[in-house]
mmCIF file with all atom_site columns, C-alpha atoms in Angstrom:
data_model
loop_
_atom_site.group_PDB
_atom_site.id
_atom_site.type_symbol
_atom_site.label_atom_id
_atom_site.label_alt_id
_atom_site.label_comp_id
_atom_site.label_asym_id
_atom_site.label_entity_id
_atom_site.label_seq_id
_atom_site.pdbx_PDB_ins_code
_atom_site.Cartn_x
_atom_site.Cartn_y
_atom_site.Cartn_z
_atom_site.occupancy
_atom_site.B_iso_or_equiv
_atom_site.pdbx_formal_charge
_atom_site.auth_seq_id
_atom_site.auth_comp_id
_atom_site.auth_asym_id
_atom_site.auth_atom_id
_atom_site.pdbx_PDB_model_num
ATOM 1   C CA . GLU A 1 1   ? 16.766  -0.893  -9.365  1.00 0.00 ? 6   GLU A CA 1
ATOM 2   C CA . PRO A 1 2   ? 13.842  1.083   -10.600 1.00 0.00 ? 7   PRO A CA 1
ATOM 3   C CA . GLU A 1 3   ? 11.526  2.787   -8.512  1.00 0.00 ? 8   GLU A CA 1
ATOM 4   C CA . VAL A 1 4   ? 8.480   4.939   -8.226  1.00 0.00 ? 9   VAL A CA 1
ATOM 5   C CA . THR A 1 5   ? 8.980   8.564   -7.624  1.00 0.00 ? 10  THR A CA 1
ATOM 6   C CA . GLN A 1 6   ? 6.671   11.154  -6.434  1.00 0.00 ? 11  GLN A CA 1
ATOM 7   C CA . THR A 1 7   ? 6.724   14.935  -6.135  1.00 0.00 ? 12  THR A CA 1
ATOM 8   C CA . PRO A 1 8   ? 6.480   16.801  -4.176  1.00 0.00 ? 13  PRO A CA 1
ATOM 9   C CA . SER A 1 9   ? 7.288   15.166  -0.884  1.00 0.00 ? 14  SER A CA 1
ATOM 10  C CA . HIS A 1 10  ? 5.576   17.725  0.979   1.00 0.00 ? 15  HIS A CA 1
ATOM 11  C CA . GLN A 1 11  ? 2.600   20.028  0.229   1.00 0.00 ? 16  GLN A CA 1
ATOM 12  C CA . VAL A 1 12  ? 0.800   22.505  2.250   1.00 0.00 ? 17  VAL A CA 1
ATOM 13  C CA . THR A 1 13  ? -2.404  24.152  0.798   1.00 0.00 ? 18  THR A CA 1
ATOM 14  C CA . GLN A 1 14  ? -5.252  26.169  2.007   1.00 0.00 ? 19  GLN A CA 1
ATOM 15  C CA . MET A 1 15  ? -8.750  24.715  2.039   1.00 0.00 ? 20  MET A CA 1
ATOM 16  C CA . GLY A 1 16  ? -10.623 25.074  -1.304  1.00 0.00 ? 21  GLY A CA 1
ATOM 17  C CA . GLN A 1 17  ? -7.304  25.153  -3.323  1.00 0.00 ? 22  GLN A CA 1
ATOM 18  C CA . GLU A 1 18  ? -6.599  22.628  -5.968  1.00 0.00 ? 23  GLU A CA 1
ATOM 19  C CA . VAL A 1 19  ? -3.404  20.349  -5.768  1.00 0.00 ? 24  VAL A CA 1
ATOM 20  C CA . ILE A 1 20  ? -1.953  18.077  -8.129  1.00 0.00 ? 25  ILE A CA 1
ATOM 21  C CA . LEU A 1 21  ? 0.329   15.377  -6.930  1.00 0.00 ? 26  LEU A CA 1
ATOM 22  C CA . ARG A 1 22  ? 2.777   13.868  -9.378  1.00 0.00 ? 27  ARG A CA 1
ATOM 23  C CA . CYS A 1 23  ? 4.168   10.295  -10.012 1.00 0.00 ? 28  CYS A CA 1
ATOM 24  C CA . VAL A 1 24  ? 6.381   8.681   -12.124 1.00 0.00 ? 29  VAL A CA 1
ATOM 25  C CA . PRO A 1 25  ? 5.789   4.926   -12.127 1.00 0.00 ? 30  PRO A CA 1
ATOM 26  C CA . ILE A 1 26  ? 8.296   2.286   -13.061 1.00 0.00 ? 31  ILE A CA 1
ATOM 27  C CA . SER A 1 27  ? 8.684   2.536   -16.695 1.00 0.00 ? 32  SER A CA 1
ATOM 28  C CA . ASN A 1 28  ? 7.404   -0.952  -17.972 1.00 0.00 ? 33  ASN A CA 1
ATOM 29  C CA . HIS A 1 29  ? 4.625   -1.094  -15.708 1.00 0.00 ? 34  HIS A CA 1
ATOM 30  C CA . LEU A 1 30  ? 1.089   -0.739  -17.176 1.00 0.00 ? 35  LEU A CA 1
ATOM 31  C CA . TYR A 1 31  ? -1.169  -0.556  -13.833 1.00 0.00 ? 36  TYR A CA 1
ATOM 32  C CA . PHE A 1 32  ? -0.890  2.643   -11.830 1.00 0.00 ? 37  PHE A CA 1
ATOM 33  C CA . TYR A 1 33  ? -2.683  3.292   -8.505  1.00 0.00 ? 38  TYR A CA 1
ATOM 34  C CA . TRP A 1 34  ? -3.327  5.983   -5.853  1.00 0.00 ? 39  TRP A CA 1
ATOM 35  C CA . TYR A 1 35  ? -3.731  5.077   -2.189  1.00 0.00 ? 40  TYR A CA 1
ATOM 36  C CA . ARG A 1 36  ? -3.813  7.489   0.960   1.00 0.00 ? 41  ARG A CA 1
ATOM 37  C CA . GLN A 1 37  ? -2.875  7.076   4.659   1.00 0.00 ? 42  GLN A CA 1
ATOM 38  C CA . ILE A 1 38  ? -4.330  9.424   7.087   1.00 0.00 ? 43  ILE A CA 1
ATOM 39  C CA . LEU A 1 39  ? -1.976  9.802   9.993   1.00 0.00 ? 44  LEU A CA 1
ATOM 40  C CA . GLY A 1 40  ? -2.245  6.747   12.202  1.00 0.00 ? 45  GLY A CA 1
ATOM 41  C CA . GLN A 1 41  ? -4.645  4.969   10.122  1.00 0.00 ? 46  GLN A CA 1
ATOM 42  C CA . LYS A 1 42  ? -4.826  2.204   7.539   1.00 0.00 ? 47  LYS A CA 1
ATOM 43  C CA . VAL A 1 43  ? -3.523  2.737   3.958   1.00 0.00 ? 48  VAL A CA 1
ATOM 44  C CA . GLU A 1 44  ? -6.790  3.009   1.835   1.00 0.00 ? 49  GLU A CA 1
ATOM 45  C CA . PHE A 1 45  ? -7.144  2.483   -1.936  1.00 0.00 ? 50  PHE A CA 1
ATOM 46  C CA . LEU A 1 46  ? -8.315  5.330   -3.941  1.00 0.00 ? 51  LEU A CA 1
ATOM 47  C CA . VAL A 1 47  ? -8.170  4.314   -7.650  1.00 0.00 ? 52  VAL A CA 1
ATOM 48  C CA . SER A 1 48  ? -6.645  2.108   -10.143 1.00 0.00 ? 53  SER A CA 1
ATOM 49  C CA . PHE A 1 49  ? -5.618  3.118   -13.712 1.00 0.00 ? 54  PHE A CA 1
ATOM 50  C CA . TYR A 1 50  ? -5.030  1.059   -16.624 1.00 0.00 ? 55  TYR A CA 1
ATOM 51  C CA . ASN A 1 51  ? -4.875  1.497   -20.369 1.00 0.00 ? 56  ASN A CA 1
ATOM 52  C CA . ASN A 1 52  ? -5.709  5.428   -19.938 1.00 0.00 ? 57  ASN A CA 1
ATOM 53  C CA . GLU A 1 53  ? -8.696  4.848   -17.952 1.00 0.00 ? 58  GLU A CA 1
ATOM 54  C CA . ILE A 1 54  ? -9.878  4.223   -14.479 1.00 0.00 ? 59  ILE A CA 1
ATOM 55  C CA . SER A 1 55  ? -10.316 0.530   -13.797 1.00 0.00 ? 60  SER A CA 1
ATOM 56  C CA . GLU A 1 56  ? -11.751 0.727   -10.090 1.00 0.00 ? 61  GLU A CA 1
ATOM 57  C CA . LYS A 1 57  ? -12.332 3.502   -7.892  1.00 0.00 ? 62  LYS A CA 1
ATOM 58  C CA . SER A 1 58  ? -13.136 3.528   -4.033  1.00 0.00 ? 63  SER A CA 1
ATOM 59  C CA . GLU A 1 59  ? -16.064 5.629   -2.353  1.00 0.00 ? 64  GLU A CA 1
ATOM 60  C CA . ILE A 1 60  ? -13.216 7.929   -1.286  1.00 0.00 ? 65  ILE A CA 1
ATOM 61  C CA . PHE A 1 61  ? -12.531 8.999   -4.973  1.00 0.00 ? 66  PHE A CA 1
ATOM 62  C CA . ASP A 1 62  ? -15.498 11.205  -5.373  1.00 0.00 ? 67  ASP A CA 1
ATOM 63  C CA . ASP A 1 63  ? -15.841 14.024  -7.884  1.00 0.00 ? 68  ASP A CA 1
ATOM 64  C CA . GLN A 1 64  ? -13.412 16.171  -6.301  1.00 0.00 ? 69  GLN A CA 1
ATOM 65  C CA . PHE A 1 65  ? -10.684 13.774  -7.370  1.00 0.00 ? 70  PHE A CA 1
ATOM 66  C CA . SER A 1 66  ? -9.239  12.966  -10.669 1.00 0.00 ? 71  SER A CA 1
ATOM 67  C CA . VAL A 1 67  ? -6.305  11.070  -12.263 1.00 0.00 ? 72  VAL A CA 1
ATOM 68  C CA . GLU A 1 68  ? -4.450  11.638  -15.579 1.00 0.00 ? 73  GLU A CA 1
ATOM 69  C CA . ARG A 1 69  ? -1.520  10.192  -17.441 1.00 0.00 ? 74  ARG A CA 1
ATOM 70  C CA . PRO A 1 70  ? -0.643  13.271  -19.306 1.00 0.00 ? 75  PRO A CA 1
ATOM 71  C CA . ASP A 1 71  ? 2.340   11.800  -21.147 1.00 0.00 ? 76  ASP A CA 1
ATOM 72  C CA . GLY A 1 72  ? 4.279   8.535   -21.194 1.00 0.00 ? 77  GLY A CA 1
ATOM 73  C CA . SER A 1 73  ? 5.823   8.647   -17.966 1.00 0.00 ? 78  SER A CA 1
ATOM 74  C CA . ASN A 1 74  ? 3.947   10.921  -15.504 1.00 0.00 ? 79  ASN A CA 1
ATOM 75  C CA . PHE A 1 75  ? 0.769   9.825   -13.477 1.00 0.00 ? 80  PHE A CA 1
ATOM 76  C CA . THR A 1 76  ? -1.083  12.540  -11.520 1.00 0.00 ? 81  THR A CA 1
ATOM 77  C CA . LEU A 1 77  ? -3.820  12.924  -8.984  1.00 0.00 ? 82  LEU A CA 1
ATOM 78  C CA . LYS A 1 78  ? -5.697  16.111  -8.809  1.00 0.00 ? 83  LYS A CA 1
ATOM 79  C CA . ILE A 1 79  ? -7.969  17.253  -5.838  1.00 0.00 ? 84  ILE A CA 1
ATOM 80  C CA . ARG A 1 80  ? -9.990  20.103  -7.174  1.00 0.00 ? 85  ARG A CA 1
ATOM 81  C CA . SER A 1 81  ? -11.044 21.723  -3.814  1.00 0.00 ? 86  SER A CA 1
ATOM 82  C CA . THR A 1 82  ? -9.204  20.346  -0.971  1.00 0.00 ? 87  THR A CA 1
ATOM 83  C CA . LYS A 1 83  ? -10.894 19.967  2.448   1.00 0.00 ? 88  LYS A CA 1
ATOM 84  C CA . LEU A 1 84  ? -9.404  19.786  5.905   1.00 0.00 ? 89  LEU A CA 1
ATOM 85  C CA . GLU A 1 85  ? -10.112 15.925  5.731   1.00 0.00 ? 90  GLU A CA 1
ATOM 86  C CA . ASP A 1 86  ? -7.887  15.384  2.753   1.00 0.00 ? 91  ASP A CA 1
ATOM 87  C CA . SER A 1 87  ? -4.672  15.868  4.920   1.00 0.00 ? 92  SER A CA 1
ATOM 88  C CA . ALA A 1 88  ? -2.964  12.537  4.472   1.00 0.00 ? 93  ALA A CA 1
ATOM 89  C CA . MET A 1 89  ? 0.026   10.927  2.955   1.00 0.00 ? 94  MET A CA 1
ATOM 90  C CA . TYR A 1 90  ? -0.742  9.960   -0.591  1.00 0.00 ? 95  TYR A CA 1
ATOM 91  C CA . PHE A 1 91  ? 1.019   6.907   -2.248  1.00 0.00 ? 96  PHE A CA 1
ATOM 92  C CA . CYS A 1 92  ? 1.328   6.411   -5.907  1.00 0.00 ? 97  CYS A CA 1
ATOM 93  C CA . ALA A 1 93  ? 2.040   2.569   -7.029  1.00 0.00 ? 98  ALA A CA 1
ATOM 94  C CA . SER A 1 94  ? 2.532   0.890   -10.139 1.00 0.00 ? 99  SER A CA 1
ATOM 95  C CA . SER A 1 95  ? 2.696   -2.711  -11.281 1.00 0.00 ? 100 SER A CA 1
ATOM 96  C CA . ALA A 1 96  ? 3.283   -5.007  -14.193 1.00 0.00 ? 101 ALA A CA 1
ATOM 97  C CA . LYS A 1 97  ? 1.014   -7.572  -12.543 1.00 0.00 ? 102 LYS A CA 1
ATOM 98  C CA . GLU A 1 98  ? 0.062   -8.179  -9.120  1.00 0.00 ? 103 GLU A CA 1
ATOM 99  C CA . THR A 1 99  ? 2.895   -6.870  -7.097  1.00 0.00 ? 104 THR A CA 1
ATOM 100 C CA . GLN A 1 100 ? 2.604   -3.159  -6.656  1.00 0.00 ? 105 GLN A CA 1
ATOM 101 C CA . TYR A 1 101 ? 5.579   -1.004  -5.865  1.00 0.00 ? 106 TYR A CA 1
ATOM 102 C CA . PHE A 1 102 ? 4.928   2.179   -3.856  1.00 0.00 ? 107 PHE A CA 1
ATOM 103 C CA . GLY A 1 103 ? 6.551   5.573   -4.122  1.00 0.00 ? 108 GLY A CA 1
ATOM 104 C CA . PRO A 1 104 ? 7.864   7.360   -1.027  1.00 0.00 ? 109 PRO A CA 1
ATOM 105 C CA . GLY A 1 105 ? 4.461   9.432   -0.767  1.00 0.00 ? 110 GLY A CA 1
ATOM 106 C CA . THR A 1 106 ? 3.458   12.993  -0.588  1.00 0.00 ? 111 THR A CA 1
ATOM 107 C CA . ARG A 1 107 ? 2.557   14.420  2.603   1.00 0.00 ? 112 ARG A CA 1
ATOM 108 C CA . LEU A 1 108 ? -0.476  16.724  2.073   1.00 0.00 ? 113 LEU A CA 1
ATOM 109 C CA . LEU A 1 109 ? -1.508  19.128  4.818   1.00 0.00 ? 114 LEU A CA 1
ATOM 110 C CA . VAL A 1 110 ? -4.577  21.190  4.186   1.00 0.00 ? 115 VAL A CA 1
ATOM 111 C CA . LEU A 1 111 ? -5.093  24.181  6.377   1.00 0.00 ? 116 LEU A CA 1
ATOM 112 C CA . SER B 2 1   ? -16.292 -6.166  3.220   1.00 0.00 ? 28  SER B CA 1
ATOM 113 C CA . GLN B 2 2   ? -12.870 -7.593  2.742   1.00 0.00 ? 29  GLN B CA 1
ATOM 114 C CA . GLN B 2 3   ? -10.370 -6.445  5.538   1.00 0.00 ? 30  GLN B CA 1
ATOM 115 C CA . GLY B 2 4   ? -7.151  -7.378  6.582   1.00 0.00 ? 31  GLY B CA 1
ATOM 116 C CA . GLU B 2 5   ? -6.547  -7.473  10.339  1.00 0.00 ? 32  GLU B CA 1
ATOM 117 C CA . GLU B 2 6   ? -3.067  -7.923  11.672  1.00 0.00 ? 33  GLU B CA 1
ATOM 118 C CA . ASP B 2 7   ? -2.368  -8.978  15.339  1.00 0.00 ? 34  ASP B CA 1
ATOM 119 C CA . PRO B 2 8   ? -0.664  -8.261  17.542  1.00 0.00 ? 35  PRO B CA 1
ATOM 120 C CA . GLN B 2 9   ? -1.093  -4.494  17.126  1.00 0.00 ? 36  GLN B CA 1
ATOM 121 C CA . ALA B 2 10  ? 2.346   -3.969  18.513  1.00 0.00 ? 37  ALA B CA 1
ATOM 122 C CA . LEU B 2 11  ? 5.325   -6.226  19.101  1.00 0.00 ? 38  LEU B CA 1
ATOM 123 C CA . SER B 2 12  ? 8.456   -5.394  20.892  1.00 0.00 ? 39  SER B CA 1
ATOM 124 C CA . ILE B 2 13  ? 11.266  -8.057  20.932  1.00 0.00 ? 40  ILE B CA 1
ATOM 125 C CA . GLN B 2 14  ? 14.975  -8.291  21.527  1.00 0.00 ? 41  GLN B CA 1
ATOM 126 C CA . GLU B 2 15  ? 17.461  -8.329  18.709  1.00 0.00 ? 42  GLU B CA 1
ATOM 127 C CA . GLY B 2 16  ? 18.123  -11.960 17.706  1.00 0.00 ? 43  GLY B CA 1
ATOM 128 C CA . GLU B 2 17  ? 14.563  -13.227 18.500  1.00 0.00 ? 44  GLU B CA 1
ATOM 129 C CA . ASN B 2 18  ? 12.176  -14.215 15.888  1.00 0.00 ? 45  ASN B CA 1
ATOM 130 C CA . ALA B 2 19  ? 9.112   -12.171 15.340  1.00 0.00 ? 46  ALA B CA 1
ATOM 131 C CA . THR B 2 20  ? 5.547   -13.573 14.185  1.00 0.00 ? 47  THR B CA 1
ATOM 132 C CA . MET B 2 21  ? 2.967   -11.227 12.817  1.00 0.00 ? 48  MET B CA 1
ATOM 133 C CA . ASN B 2 22  ? -0.564  -12.611 11.770  1.00 0.00 ? 49  ASN B CA 1
ATOM 134 C CA . CYS B 2 23  ? -3.093  -11.246 9.361   1.00 0.00 ? 50  CYS B CA 1
ATOM 135 C CA . SER B 2 24  ? -6.768  -12.446 8.803   1.00 0.00 ? 51  SER B CA 1
ATOM 136 C CA . TYR B 2 25  ? -9.089  -11.397 6.091   1.00 0.00 ? 52  TYR B CA 1
ATOM 137 C CA . LYS B 2 26  ? -12.585 -12.031 5.221   1.00 0.00 ? 53  LYS B CA 1
ATOM 138 C CA . THR B 2 27  ? -13.245 -12.988 1.635   1.00 0.00 ? 54  THR B CA 1
ATOM 139 C CA . SER B 2 28  ? -11.659 -15.053 -0.922  1.00 0.00 ? 55  SER B CA 1
ATOM 140 C CA . ILE B 2 29  ? -8.349  -13.784 -2.460  1.00 0.00 ? 56  ILE B CA 1
ATOM 141 C CA . ASN B 2 30  ? -6.217  -14.353 -5.447  1.00 0.00 ? 57  ASN B CA 1
ATOM 142 C CA . ASN B 2 31  ? -3.011  -13.407 -3.532  1.00 0.00 ? 58  ASN B CA 1
ATOM 143 C CA . LEU B 2 32  ? -1.647  -11.647 -0.284  1.00 0.00 ? 59  LEU B CA 1
ATOM 144 C CA . GLN B 2 33  ? 1.267   -9.469  0.125   1.00 0.00 ? 60  GLN B CA 1
ATOM 145 C CA . TRP B 2 34  ? 3.191   -8.212  2.965   1.00 0.00 ? 61  TRP B CA 1
ATOM 146 C CA . TYR B 2 35  ? 4.684   -4.734  3.154   1.00 0.00 ? 62  TYR B CA 1
ATOM 147 C CA . ARG B 2 36  ? 6.951   -2.759  5.820   1.00 0.00 ? 63  ARG B CA 1
ATOM 148 C CA . GLN B 2 37  ? 6.626   0.828   6.558   1.00 0.00 ? 64  GLN B CA 1
ATOM 149 C CA . ASN B 2 38  ? 9.144   2.678   8.435   1.00 0.00 ? 65  ASN B CA 1
ATOM 150 C CA . SER B 2 39  ? 7.666   5.534   10.281  1.00 0.00 ? 66  SER B CA 1
ATOM 151 C CA . GLY B 2 40  ? 6.366   8.309   8.009   1.00 0.00 ? 67  GLY B CA 1
ATOM 152 C CA . ARG B 2 41  ? 7.959   6.805   4.917   1.00 0.00 ? 68  ARG B CA 1
ATOM 153 C CA . GLY B 2 42  ? 6.832   4.765   1.900   1.00 0.00 ? 69  GLY B CA 1
ATOM 154 C CA . LEU B 2 43  ? 5.749   1.180   1.802   1.00 0.00 ? 70  LEU B CA 1
ATOM 155 C CA . VAL B 2 44  ? 8.430   -1.554  0.816   1.00 0.00 ? 71  VAL B CA 1
ATOM 156 C CA . HIS B 2 45  ? 7.162   -4.786  -0.750  1.00 0.00 ? 72  HIS B CA 1
ATOM 157 C CA . LEU B 2 46  ? 8.384   -7.738  0.960   1.00 0.00 ? 73  LEU B CA 1
ATOM 158 C CA . ILE B 2 47  ? 6.781   -10.895 -0.475  1.00 0.00 ? 74  ILE B CA 1
ATOM 159 C CA . LEU B 2 48  ? 3.792   -12.076 -2.275  1.00 0.00 ? 75  LEU B CA 1
ATOM 160 C CA . ILE B 2 49  ? 2.098   -15.501 -1.882  1.00 0.00 ? 76  ILE B CA 1
ATOM 161 C CA . ARG B 2 50  ? -0.597  -16.860 -4.225  1.00 0.00 ? 77  ARG B CA 1
ATOM 162 C CA . SER B 2 51  ? -3.867  -18.494 -2.936  1.00 0.00 ? 78  SER B CA 1
ATOM 163 C CA . ASN B 2 52  ? -2.375  -21.840 -4.238  1.00 0.00 ? 79  ASN B CA 1
ATOM 164 C CA . GLU B 2 53  ? 0.547   -21.382 -2.263  1.00 0.00 ? 80  GLU B CA 1
ATOM 165 C CA . ARG B 2 54  ? 1.154   -22.425 1.516   1.00 0.00 ? 81  ARG B CA 1
ATOM 166 C CA . GLU B 2 55  ? 4.595   -21.032 2.299   1.00 0.00 ? 82  GLU B CA 1
ATOM 167 C CA . LYS B 2 56  ? 7.125   -18.687 0.766   1.00 0.00 ? 83  LYS B CA 1
ATOM 168 C CA . HIS B 2 57  ? 10.628  -17.611 2.035   1.00 0.00 ? 84  HIS B CA 1
ATOM 169 C CA . SER B 2 58  ? 12.661  -14.692 1.178   1.00 0.00 ? 85  SER B CA 1
ATOM 170 C CA . GLY B 2 59  ? 15.952  -14.338 3.047   1.00 0.00 ? 86  GLY B CA 1
ATOM 171 C CA . ARG B 2 60  ? 14.885  -14.074 6.770   1.00 0.00 ? 87  ARG B CA 1
ATOM 172 C CA . LEU B 2 61  ? 11.300  -13.709 5.970   1.00 0.00 ? 88  LEU B CA 1
ATOM 173 C CA . ARG B 2 62  ? 8.789   -16.748 6.058   1.00 0.00 ? 89  ARG B CA 1
ATOM 174 C CA . VAL B 2 63  ? 5.268   -16.218 5.100   1.00 0.00 ? 90  VAL B CA 1
ATOM 175 C CA . THR B 2 64  ? 2.461   -18.810 5.303   1.00 0.00 ? 91  THR B CA 1
ATOM 176 C CA . LEU B 2 65  ? -1.032  -18.625 3.938   1.00 0.00 ? 92  LEU B CA 1
ATOM 177 C CA . ASP B 2 66  ? -3.879  -20.714 5.222   1.00 0.00 ? 93  ASP B CA 1
ATOM 178 C CA . THR B 2 67  ? -6.914  -20.197 2.941   1.00 0.00 ? 94  THR B CA 1
ATOM 179 C CA . SER B 2 68  ? -9.155  -22.379 4.843   1.00 0.00 ? 95  SER B CA 1
ATOM 180 C CA . LYS B 2 69  ? -8.746  -20.109 7.837   1.00 0.00 ? 96  LYS B CA 1
ATOM 181 C CA . LYS B 2 70  ? -8.349  -17.154 5.824   1.00 0.00 ? 97  LYS B CA 1
ATOM 182 C CA . SER B 2 71  ? -4.907  -16.034 7.583   1.00 0.00 ? 98  SER B CA 1
ATOM 183 C CA . SER B 2 72  ? -1.403  -15.515 6.799   1.00 0.00 ? 99  SER B CA 1
ATOM 184 C CA . SER B 2 73  ? 1.538   -15.156 8.812   1.00 0.00 ? 100 SER B CA 1
ATOM 185 C CA . LEU B 2 74  ? 4.920   -13.349 8.457   1.00 0.00 ? 101 LEU B CA 1
ATOM 186 C CA . LEU B 2 75  ? 7.912   -14.645 10.482  1.00 0.00 ? 102 LEU B CA 1
ATOM 187 C CA . ILE B 2 76  ? 11.019  -12.605 10.616  1.00 0.00 ? 103 ILE B CA 1
ATOM 188 C CA . THR B 2 77  ? 13.980  -14.703 11.976  1.00 0.00 ? 104 THR B CA 1
ATOM 189 C CA . ALA B 2 78  ? 16.810  -13.410 13.846  1.00 0.00 ? 105 ALA B CA 1
ATOM 190 C CA . SER B 2 79  ? 15.536  -9.946  13.990  1.00 0.00 ? 106 SER B CA 1
ATOM 191 C CA . ARG B 2 80  ? 17.697  -6.942  13.896  1.00 0.00 ? 107 ARG B CA 1
ATOM 192 C CA . ALA B 2 81  ? 17.225  -3.286  15.090  1.00 0.00 ? 108 ALA B CA 1
ATOM 193 C CA . ALA B 2 82  ? 16.709  -2.305  11.508  1.00 0.00 ? 109 ALA B CA 1
ATOM 194 C CA . ASP B 2 83  ? 13.545  -4.400  11.170  1.00 0.00 ? 110 ASP B CA 1
ATOM 195 C CA . THR B 2 84  ? 11.792  -2.021  13.487  1.00 0.00 ? 111 THR B CA 1
ATOM 196 C CA . ALA B 2 85  ? 8.833   -0.777  11.288  1.00 0.00 ? 112 ALA B CA 1
ATOM 197 C CA . SER B 2 86  ? 5.167   -1.381  10.823  1.00 0.00 ? 113 SER B CA 1
ATOM 198 C CA . TYR B 2 87  ? 4.116   -4.360  8.739   1.00 0.00 ? 114 TYR B CA 1
ATOM 199 C CA . PHE B 2 88  ? 0.985   -4.633  6.634   1.00 0.00 ? 115 PHE B CA 1
ATOM 200 C CA . CYS B 2 89  ? -0.656  -7.339  4.879   1.00 0.00 ? 116 CYS B CA 1
ATOM 201 C CA . ALA B 2 90  ? -2.717  -6.495  1.855   1.00 0.00 ? 117 ALA B CA 1
ATOM 202 C CA . THR B 2 91  ? -5.076  -8.678  -0.108  1.00 0.00 ? 118 THR B CA 1
ATOM 203 C CA . ASP B 2 92  ? -6.574  -8.402  -3.323  1.00 0.00 ? 119 ASP B CA 1
ATOM 204 C CA . ALA B 2 93  ? -10.271 -8.942  -4.384  1.00 0.00 ? 120 ALA B CA 1
ATOM 205 C CA . THR B 2 94  ? -10.949 -11.853 -6.888  1.00 0.00 ? 121 THR B CA 1
ATOM 206 C CA . SER B 2 95  ? -12.195 -9.329  -9.567  1.00 0.00 ? 122 SER B CA 1
ATOM 207 C CA . GLY B 2 96  ? -8.949  -9.046  -11.136 1.00 0.00 ? 123 GLY B CA 1
ATOM 208 C CA . THR B 2 97  ? -8.385  -5.255  -10.860 1.00 0.00 ? 124 THR B CA 1
ATOM 209 C CA . TYR B 2 98  ? -5.574  -5.470  -8.459  1.00 0.00 ? 125 TYR B CA 1
ATOM 210 C CA . LYS B 2 99  ? -7.116  -3.210  -5.899  1.00 0.00 ? 126 LYS B CA 1
ATOM 211 C CA . TYR B 2 100 ? -5.472  -4.163  -2.509  1.00 0.00 ? 127 TYR B CA 1
ATOM 212 C CA . ILE B 2 101 ? -7.131  -3.848  0.935   1.00 0.00 ? 128 ILE B CA 1
ATOM 213 C CA . PHE B 2 102 ? -4.509  -3.219  3.531   1.00 0.00 ? 129 PHE B CA 1
ATOM 214 C CA . GLY B 2 103 ? -4.805  -4.230  7.182   1.00 0.00 ? 130 GLY B CA 1
ATOM 215 C CA . THR B 2 104 ? -4.337  -2.180  10.253  1.00 0.00 ? 131 THR B CA 1
ATOM 216 C CA . GLY B 2 105 ? -0.521  -3.272  10.614  1.00 0.00 ? 132 GLY B CA 1
ATOM 217 C CA . THR B 2 106 ? 1.800   -4.512  13.286  1.00 0.00 ? 133 THR B CA 1
ATOM 218 C CA . ARG B 2 107 ? 4.121   -1.942  14.824  1.00 0.00 ? 134 ARG B CA 1
ATOM 219 C CA . LEU B 2 108 ? 7.341   -4.083  15.507  1.00 0.00 ? 135 LEU B CA 1
ATOM 220 C CA . LYS B 2 109 ? 10.047  -2.789  17.634  1.00 0.00 ? 136 LYS B CA 1
ATOM 221 C CA . VAL B 2 110 ? 13.301  -4.535  17.882  1.00 0.00 ? 137 VAL B CA 1
ATOM 222 C CA . LEU B 2 111 ? 15.470  -3.574  20.760  1.00 0.00 ? 138 LEU B CA 1
ATOM 223 C CA . ALA B 2 112 ? 19.285  -3.824  20.485  1.00 0.00 ? 139 ALA B CA 1
#
């Protein structure tokens, strides 16, 4: 069964550094998403992406964040200058329509 | 703002018993989804129910939706230890952008 994959599974970085989180969505899906979950808290929507552009973004998704689909298979989330409060699990998801399938997540720790 | 809230926050039952979790939300929706999350892992999609549906089944799962009360329930019948996880409802806005708002989750523990 096709699934969403994410790399790396864990990332530790210093405050102020740039990180790129990578995702490979399910191949015939057209909608892509990033969510995050701070430890012990809700899953929060960050951004949705369709037809090579952002469809919607939350207030969390400020200028420090960007997304890109650099080729036909990858979908990336970049955080330009990480802050301590960016420490969280980041989930990529993809969908053909309403049902979103999530990857296993990247646990980001900012020191 | 649109928000899903599950109750109870935590539920502990014996293997073989049924588990019922509830979700309430505030604004109109197109559909509602239930997800399972094992500790520290990804979200597994369980079931989607559309706003014009009242009940849906998938194996041991039964989901109901009452749009007049803005609530949904997830019933797991004949629970197993492997069902131990957190369960979340997620609702979409009617804007059609497929942005989902997740609830706070119910932590289910099934004792063997």
